[in-house]
Coordinates of C-alpha atoms and ligand atoms in Angstrom, one line a residue:
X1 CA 130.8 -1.3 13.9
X2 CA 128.2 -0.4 16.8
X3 CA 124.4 0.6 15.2
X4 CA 122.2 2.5 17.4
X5 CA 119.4 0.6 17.7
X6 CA 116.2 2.9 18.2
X7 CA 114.5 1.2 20.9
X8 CA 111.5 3.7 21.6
X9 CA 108.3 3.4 19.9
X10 CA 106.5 6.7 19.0
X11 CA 102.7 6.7 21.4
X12 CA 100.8 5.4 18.1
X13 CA 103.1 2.1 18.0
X14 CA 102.6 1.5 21.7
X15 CA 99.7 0.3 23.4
X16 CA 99.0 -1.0 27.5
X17 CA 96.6 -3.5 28.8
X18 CA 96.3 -2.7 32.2
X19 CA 93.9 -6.3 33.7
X20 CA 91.7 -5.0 36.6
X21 CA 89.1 -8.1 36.3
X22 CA 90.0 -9.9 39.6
X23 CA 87.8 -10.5 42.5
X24 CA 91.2 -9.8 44.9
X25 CA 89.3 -11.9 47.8
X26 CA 92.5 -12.4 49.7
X27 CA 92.9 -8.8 50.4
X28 CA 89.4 -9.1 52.5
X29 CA 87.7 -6.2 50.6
X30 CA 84.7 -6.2 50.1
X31 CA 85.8 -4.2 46.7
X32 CA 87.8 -4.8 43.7
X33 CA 91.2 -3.6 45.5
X34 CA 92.3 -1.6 42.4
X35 CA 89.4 0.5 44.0
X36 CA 91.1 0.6 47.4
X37 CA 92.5 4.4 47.7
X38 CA 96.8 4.5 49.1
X39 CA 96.8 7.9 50.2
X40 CA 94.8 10.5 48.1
X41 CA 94.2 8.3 45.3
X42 CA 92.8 4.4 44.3
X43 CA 95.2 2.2 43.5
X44 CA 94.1 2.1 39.8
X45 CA 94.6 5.9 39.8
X46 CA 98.5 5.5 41.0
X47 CA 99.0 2.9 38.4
X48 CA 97.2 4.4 35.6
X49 CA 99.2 7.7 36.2
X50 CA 102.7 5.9 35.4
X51 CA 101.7 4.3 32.1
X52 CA 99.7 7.8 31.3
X53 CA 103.3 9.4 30.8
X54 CA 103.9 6.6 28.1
X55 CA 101.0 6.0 26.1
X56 CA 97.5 7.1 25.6
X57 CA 96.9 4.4 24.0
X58 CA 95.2 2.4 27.0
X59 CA 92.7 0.0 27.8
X60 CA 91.6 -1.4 31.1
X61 CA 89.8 -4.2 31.5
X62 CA 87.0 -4.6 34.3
X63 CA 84.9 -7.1 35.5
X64 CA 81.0 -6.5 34.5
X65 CA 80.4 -5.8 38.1
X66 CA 83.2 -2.8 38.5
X67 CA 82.8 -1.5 34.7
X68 CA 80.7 2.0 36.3
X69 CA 82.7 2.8 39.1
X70 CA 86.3 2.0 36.7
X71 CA 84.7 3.8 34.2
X72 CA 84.5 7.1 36.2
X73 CA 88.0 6.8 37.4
X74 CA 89.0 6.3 33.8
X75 CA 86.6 9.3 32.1
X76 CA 89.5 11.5 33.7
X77 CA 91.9 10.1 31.1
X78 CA 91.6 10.9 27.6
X79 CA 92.1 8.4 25.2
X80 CA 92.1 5.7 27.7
X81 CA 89.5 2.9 26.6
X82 CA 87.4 0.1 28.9
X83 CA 86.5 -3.5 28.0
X84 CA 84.8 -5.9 30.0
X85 CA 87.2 -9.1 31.3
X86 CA 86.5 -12.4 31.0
X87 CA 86.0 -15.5 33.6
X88 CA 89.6 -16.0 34.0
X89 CA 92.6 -13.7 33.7
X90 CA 93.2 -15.5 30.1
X91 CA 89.8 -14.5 29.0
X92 CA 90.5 -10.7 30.0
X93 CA 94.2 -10.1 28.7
X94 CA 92.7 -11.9 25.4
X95 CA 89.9 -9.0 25.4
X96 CA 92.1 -6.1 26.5
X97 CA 94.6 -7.5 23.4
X98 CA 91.6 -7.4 21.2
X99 CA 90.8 -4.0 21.7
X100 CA 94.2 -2.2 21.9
X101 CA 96.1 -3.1 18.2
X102 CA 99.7 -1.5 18.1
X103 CA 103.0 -2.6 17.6
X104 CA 104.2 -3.7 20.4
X105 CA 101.5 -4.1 23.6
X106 CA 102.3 -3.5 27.8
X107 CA 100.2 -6.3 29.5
X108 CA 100.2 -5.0 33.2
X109 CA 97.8 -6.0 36.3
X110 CA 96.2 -2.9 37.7
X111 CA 96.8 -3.9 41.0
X112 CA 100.5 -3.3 41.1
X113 CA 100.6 0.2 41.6
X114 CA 104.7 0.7 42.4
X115 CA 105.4 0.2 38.7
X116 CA 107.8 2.7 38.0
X117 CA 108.8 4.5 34.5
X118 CA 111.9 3.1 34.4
X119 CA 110.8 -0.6 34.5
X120 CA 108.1 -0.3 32.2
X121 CA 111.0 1.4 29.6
X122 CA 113.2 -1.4 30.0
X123 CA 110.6 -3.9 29.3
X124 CA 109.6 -2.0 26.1
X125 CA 113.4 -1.5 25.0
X126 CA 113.7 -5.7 25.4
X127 CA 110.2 -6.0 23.6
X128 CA 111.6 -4.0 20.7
X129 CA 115.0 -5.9 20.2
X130 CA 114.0 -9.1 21.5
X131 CA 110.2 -9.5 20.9
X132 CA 109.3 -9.4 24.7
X133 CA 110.2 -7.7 28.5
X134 CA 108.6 -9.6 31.1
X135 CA 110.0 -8.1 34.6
X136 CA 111.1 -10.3 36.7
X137 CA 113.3 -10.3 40.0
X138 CA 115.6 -13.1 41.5
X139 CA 114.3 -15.3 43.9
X140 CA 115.0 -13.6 47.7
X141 CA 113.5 -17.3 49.3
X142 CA 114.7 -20.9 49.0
X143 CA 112.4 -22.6 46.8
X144 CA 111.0 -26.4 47.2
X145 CA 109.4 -28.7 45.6
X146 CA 107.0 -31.4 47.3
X147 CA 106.8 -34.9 45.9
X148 CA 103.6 -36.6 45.7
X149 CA 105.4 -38.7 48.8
X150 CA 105.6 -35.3 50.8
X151 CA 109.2 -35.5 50.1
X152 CA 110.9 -32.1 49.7
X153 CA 113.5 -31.2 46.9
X154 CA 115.2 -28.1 46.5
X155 CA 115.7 -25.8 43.4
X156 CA 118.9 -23.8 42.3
X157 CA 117.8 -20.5 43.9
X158 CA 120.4 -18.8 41.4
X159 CA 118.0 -20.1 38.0
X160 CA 114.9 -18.8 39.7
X161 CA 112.9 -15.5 39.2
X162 CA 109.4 -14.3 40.4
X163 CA 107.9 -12.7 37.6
X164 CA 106.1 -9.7 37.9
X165 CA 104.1 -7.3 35.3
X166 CA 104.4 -5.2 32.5
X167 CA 105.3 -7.6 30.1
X168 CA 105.7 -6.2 26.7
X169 CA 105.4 -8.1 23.5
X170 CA 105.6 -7.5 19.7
X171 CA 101.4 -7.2 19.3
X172 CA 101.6 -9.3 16.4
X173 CA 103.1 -12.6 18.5
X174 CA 101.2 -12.1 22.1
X175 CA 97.9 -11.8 20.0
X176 CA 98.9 -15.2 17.6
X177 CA 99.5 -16.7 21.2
X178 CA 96.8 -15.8 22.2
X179 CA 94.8 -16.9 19.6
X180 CA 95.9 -20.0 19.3
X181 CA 96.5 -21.0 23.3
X182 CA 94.1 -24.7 23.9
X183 CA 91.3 -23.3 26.0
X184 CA 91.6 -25.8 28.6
X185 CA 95.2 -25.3 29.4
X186 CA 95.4 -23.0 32.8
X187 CA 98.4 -20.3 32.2
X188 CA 99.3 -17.9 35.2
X189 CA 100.8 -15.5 33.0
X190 CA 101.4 -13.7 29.8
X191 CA 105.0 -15.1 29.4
X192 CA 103.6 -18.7 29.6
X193 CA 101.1 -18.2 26.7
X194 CA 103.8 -16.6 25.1
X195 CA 106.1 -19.6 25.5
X196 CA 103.7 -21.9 24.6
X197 CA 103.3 -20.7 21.1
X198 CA 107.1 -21.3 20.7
X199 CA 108.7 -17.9 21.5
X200 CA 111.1 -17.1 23.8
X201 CA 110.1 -15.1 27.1
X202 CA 113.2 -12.4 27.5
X203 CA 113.7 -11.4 31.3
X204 CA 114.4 -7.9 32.1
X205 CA 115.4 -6.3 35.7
X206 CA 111.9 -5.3 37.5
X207 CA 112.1 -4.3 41.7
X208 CA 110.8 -6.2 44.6
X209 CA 108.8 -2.6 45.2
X210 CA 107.1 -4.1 42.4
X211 CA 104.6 -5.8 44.1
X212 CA 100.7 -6.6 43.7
X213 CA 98.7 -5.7 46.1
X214 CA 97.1 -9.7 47.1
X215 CA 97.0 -9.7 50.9
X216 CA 95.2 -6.8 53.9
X217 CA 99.4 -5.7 54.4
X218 CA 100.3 -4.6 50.8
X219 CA 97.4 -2.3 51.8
X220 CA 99.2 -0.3 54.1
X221 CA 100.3 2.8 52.6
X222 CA 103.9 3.1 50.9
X223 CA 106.4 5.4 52.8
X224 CA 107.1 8.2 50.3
X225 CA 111.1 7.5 49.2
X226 CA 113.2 9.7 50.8
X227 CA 110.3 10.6 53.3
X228 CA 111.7 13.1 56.4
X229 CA 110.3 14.4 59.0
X230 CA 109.6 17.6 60.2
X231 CA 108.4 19.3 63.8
X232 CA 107.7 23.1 64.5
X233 CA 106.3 24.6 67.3
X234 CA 105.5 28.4 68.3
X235 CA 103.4 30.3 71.1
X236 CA 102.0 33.9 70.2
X237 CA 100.6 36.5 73.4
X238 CA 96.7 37.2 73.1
X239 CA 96.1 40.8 72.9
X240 CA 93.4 43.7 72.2
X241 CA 93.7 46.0 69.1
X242 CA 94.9 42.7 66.6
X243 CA 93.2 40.7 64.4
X244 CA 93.6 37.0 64.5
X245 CA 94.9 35.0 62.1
X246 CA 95.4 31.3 62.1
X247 CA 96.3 29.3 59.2
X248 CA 96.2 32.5 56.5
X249 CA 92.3 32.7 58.0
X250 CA 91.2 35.7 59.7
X251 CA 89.0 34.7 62.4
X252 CA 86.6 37.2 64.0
X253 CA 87.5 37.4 67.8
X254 CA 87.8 40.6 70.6
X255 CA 91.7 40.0 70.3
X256 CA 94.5 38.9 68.5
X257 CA 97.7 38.1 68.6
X258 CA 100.7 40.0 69.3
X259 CA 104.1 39.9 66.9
X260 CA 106.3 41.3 64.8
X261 CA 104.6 40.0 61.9
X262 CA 100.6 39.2 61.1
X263 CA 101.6 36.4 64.1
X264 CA 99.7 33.6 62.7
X265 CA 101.0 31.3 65.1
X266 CA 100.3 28.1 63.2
X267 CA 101.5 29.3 60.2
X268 CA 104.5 29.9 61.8
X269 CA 105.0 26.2 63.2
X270 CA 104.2 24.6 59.8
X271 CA 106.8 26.6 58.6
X272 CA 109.4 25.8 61.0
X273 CA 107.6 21.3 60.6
X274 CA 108.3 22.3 56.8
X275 CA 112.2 23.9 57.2
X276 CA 113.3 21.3 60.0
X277 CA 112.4 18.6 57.3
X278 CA 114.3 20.2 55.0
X279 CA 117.0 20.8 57.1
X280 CA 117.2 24.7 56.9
X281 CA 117.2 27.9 59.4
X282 CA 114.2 28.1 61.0
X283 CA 111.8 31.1 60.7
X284 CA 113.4 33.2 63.6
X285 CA 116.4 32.5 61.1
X286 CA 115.0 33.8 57.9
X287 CA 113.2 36.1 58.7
X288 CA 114.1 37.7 61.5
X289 CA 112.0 40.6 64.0
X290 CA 114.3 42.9 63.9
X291 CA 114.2 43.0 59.9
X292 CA 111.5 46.0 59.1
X293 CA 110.8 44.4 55.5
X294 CA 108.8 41.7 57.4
X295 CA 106.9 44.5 60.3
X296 CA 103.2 43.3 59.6
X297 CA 103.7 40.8 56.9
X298 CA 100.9 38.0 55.9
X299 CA 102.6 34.7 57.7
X300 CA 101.0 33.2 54.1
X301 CA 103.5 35.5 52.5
X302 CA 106.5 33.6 54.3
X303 CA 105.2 30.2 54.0
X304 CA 105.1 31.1 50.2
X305 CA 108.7 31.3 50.4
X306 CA 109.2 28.2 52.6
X307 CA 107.3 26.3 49.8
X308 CA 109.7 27.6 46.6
X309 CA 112.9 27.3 49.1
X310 CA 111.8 23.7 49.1
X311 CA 111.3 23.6 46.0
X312 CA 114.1 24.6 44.9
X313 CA 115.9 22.0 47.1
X314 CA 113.7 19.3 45.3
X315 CA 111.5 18.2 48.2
X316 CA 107.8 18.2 47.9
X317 CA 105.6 18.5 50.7
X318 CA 103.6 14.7 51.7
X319 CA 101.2 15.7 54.8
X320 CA 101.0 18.1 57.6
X321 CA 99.7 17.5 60.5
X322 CA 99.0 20.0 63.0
X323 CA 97.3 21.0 66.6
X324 CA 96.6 24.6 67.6
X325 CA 96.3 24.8 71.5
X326 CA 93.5 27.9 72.8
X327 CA 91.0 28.1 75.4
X328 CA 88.8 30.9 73.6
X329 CA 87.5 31.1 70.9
X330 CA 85.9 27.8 69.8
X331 CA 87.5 26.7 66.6
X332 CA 86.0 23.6 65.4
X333 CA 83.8 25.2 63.0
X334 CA 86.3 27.2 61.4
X335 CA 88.6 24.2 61.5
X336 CA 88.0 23.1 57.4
X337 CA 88.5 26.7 56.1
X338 CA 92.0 26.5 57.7
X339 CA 92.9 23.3 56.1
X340 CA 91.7 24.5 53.3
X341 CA 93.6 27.8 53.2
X342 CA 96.8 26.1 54.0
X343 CA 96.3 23.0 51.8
X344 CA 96.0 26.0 49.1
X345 CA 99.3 27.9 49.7
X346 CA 100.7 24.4 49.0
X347 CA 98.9 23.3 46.2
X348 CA 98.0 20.3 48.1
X349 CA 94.5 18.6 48.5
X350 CA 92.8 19.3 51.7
X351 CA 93.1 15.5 52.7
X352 CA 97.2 16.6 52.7
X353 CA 96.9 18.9 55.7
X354 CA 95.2 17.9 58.6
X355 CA 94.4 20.6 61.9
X356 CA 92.7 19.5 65.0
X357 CA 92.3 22.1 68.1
X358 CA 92.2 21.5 71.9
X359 CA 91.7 23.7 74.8
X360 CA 94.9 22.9 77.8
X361 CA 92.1 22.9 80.5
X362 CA 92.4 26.1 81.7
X363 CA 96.2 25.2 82.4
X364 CA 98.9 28.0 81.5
X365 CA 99.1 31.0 79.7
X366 CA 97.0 28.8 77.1
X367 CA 94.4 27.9 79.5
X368 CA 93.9 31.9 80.9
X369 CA 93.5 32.7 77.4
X370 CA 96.5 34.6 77.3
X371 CA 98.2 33.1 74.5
X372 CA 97.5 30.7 71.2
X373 CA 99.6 28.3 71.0
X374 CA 100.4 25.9 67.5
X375 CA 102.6 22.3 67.1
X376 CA 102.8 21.3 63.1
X377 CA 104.4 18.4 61.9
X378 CA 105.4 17.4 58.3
X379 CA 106.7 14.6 55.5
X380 CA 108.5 15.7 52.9
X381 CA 109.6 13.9 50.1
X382 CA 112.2 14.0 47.8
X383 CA 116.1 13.9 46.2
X384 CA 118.4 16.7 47.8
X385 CA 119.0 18.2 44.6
Ligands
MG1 MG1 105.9 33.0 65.8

């Protein structure tokens, strides 16, 4: 007879030590690289968001010299508590422990901010049946050893894992082992002082997108999963008697431009960056200038429905990126409120949608003034659902 085994701890039994008390020298910041923003947010942020979903019950540990500028990332997450590390890693797990009594505890370095839900379930799930999860993946490299005599011997790559973070333990054992490690022993991680207390470290399944960030490279910024790429383009005629619209913003000028609907022309290539992503119709497509129900219509109206067609498909929107092409008027000062008026319609941060402007030299129907002309191109994100 099978017994279903509940593996998941209520948010009161659970508790996360996330360590962010390292120097991180060999990234070449001149900051603590849990700091270091990937995208819109610091890497703490990213991290902190993927535990948040599991427990409240937090606490981060900083060195003395980050405490202020942690502690304001922090202050926007209730319930989650800072302590000040130690001189070694030791020292700070042993405070974070300290400060964070539960059942069973999630020891995980702040700097590894791919974590993902799944990992840090499995590793609890393990901790519950089997008194620890430590993630770990197999060994992708041959592994040496070198002799005193600068020999080299090699290792059964098949026994070999490179352990990663969370690690989950019953509270009760980590903190004994903890408690009672010799405080001249050096350990590297948790599973090691765990060991060394006479438990058993169980291995569970954690990914080699797992990584912590150590050298300038892991700085790059991840490419969102399922990232595709979009491209629109349009061209509207300048004309007397219209107002002009760019990016949902009416922009005071002796002429506008000329279309079926409002003719915001760089509305109209985002939408076609955002449907070419998504693989659908473009705008000409959907909504069509022969169809009266879109005579006049706000181009902010449309992309409205761009955004929940997407939605619907599952994809979310990463960046934009666009350039709007006009001799007259001048646009850089009105350049933010556009941003800001798209990044709006998509419930995006400003940072998300990027427009620059340039003039084509007096070349074209551009460059006489005759027309406005708009190139957008998008990431979108997402499982085809
Ligand atoms: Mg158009």
């Amino acid at each position: 007879m099978k017994y279903k085994v509940d593996t998941s701890p209520s948010r009161n039994e659970l508790g996360a030590v996330i360590v962010c008390a390292g120097k991180g020298e060999r990234t070449g910041l001149s900051y603590n690289k849990v700091l270091h923003r990937i995208g819109i947010k610091t890497v703490l942020e990213t991290t902190l968001d993927v535990f948040y979903d599991v427990t409240t019950n937090i606490t981060v540990v900083a060195a003395d010299c980050d405490m202020s500028k942690i502690g304001e990332i922090i202050s926007a997450y209730k319930g989650v508590s800072l302590v000040a590390g130690g001189a070694t890693r030791f020292d700070s797990v042993k405070a974070g422990l300290a400060a964070t009594p539960c059942d069973t505890v999630i020891i995980h370095d702040g700097a590894r901010p791919y974590v993902t839900r799944d990992i840090i379930t499995r590793s609890i799930e393990s901790a519950v049946l089997f008194g620890s999860g430590i993630a770990a993946v197999p060994c992708v490299d041959t592994v040496k050893r070198r002799t005193p005599d600068n020999a080299v011997t090699g290792l059964p790559r098949e026994e070999l894992f490179s352990v990663q973070t969370p690690q989950t333990f019953r509270y009760s054992e980590i903190r004994a082992a903890y408690d009672h490690a010799e405080s001249d022993r050096i350990f590297t991680d948790d599973a090691e002082v765990y060991e060394n207390a006479g438990f058993r470290p169980h291995l569970i399944e954690g990914s080699y997108d797992n990584i912590k960030i150590t050298t300038p490279r892991d700085l790059l910024p991840a490419m969102p999963q399922n990232g595709r790429i979009g491209i629109g383009y349009d061209v509207h005629r300048l004309t007397e008697g219209r107002p002009l619209i760019l990016g949902g913003v009416h922009i005071p000028y002796e002429r506008g431009l000329l279309g079926h609907s409002d003719a915001d022309v760089l509305t109209h290539a985002v939408m076609d960056a955002l449907l070419s992503a998504a693989d659908l119709p473009d705008i000409g497509v959907l909504f069509p200038d022969t169809d009266d129900k879109y005579l006049g219509i706000s181009s902010m109206k449309l992309l409205s429905e761009v955004i929940a067609k997407l939605d619907d498909l599952g994809y979310t929107v990463v960046n934009i990126s666009a350039v709007i092409a006009a001799q007259k008027p001048k646009l850089s000062p009105i350049i933010y409120e556009i941003r800001k008026s798209l990044a709006s319609a998509l419930a995006k941060p400003v940072e998300c949608v990027n427009v620059s402007a340039t003039t084509t030299e007096g070349l074209g129907i551009v460059g006489s003034g005759d027309a406005i002309a708009a190139s957008a191109s998008c990431i979108i994100s997402g499982e085809r659902k």
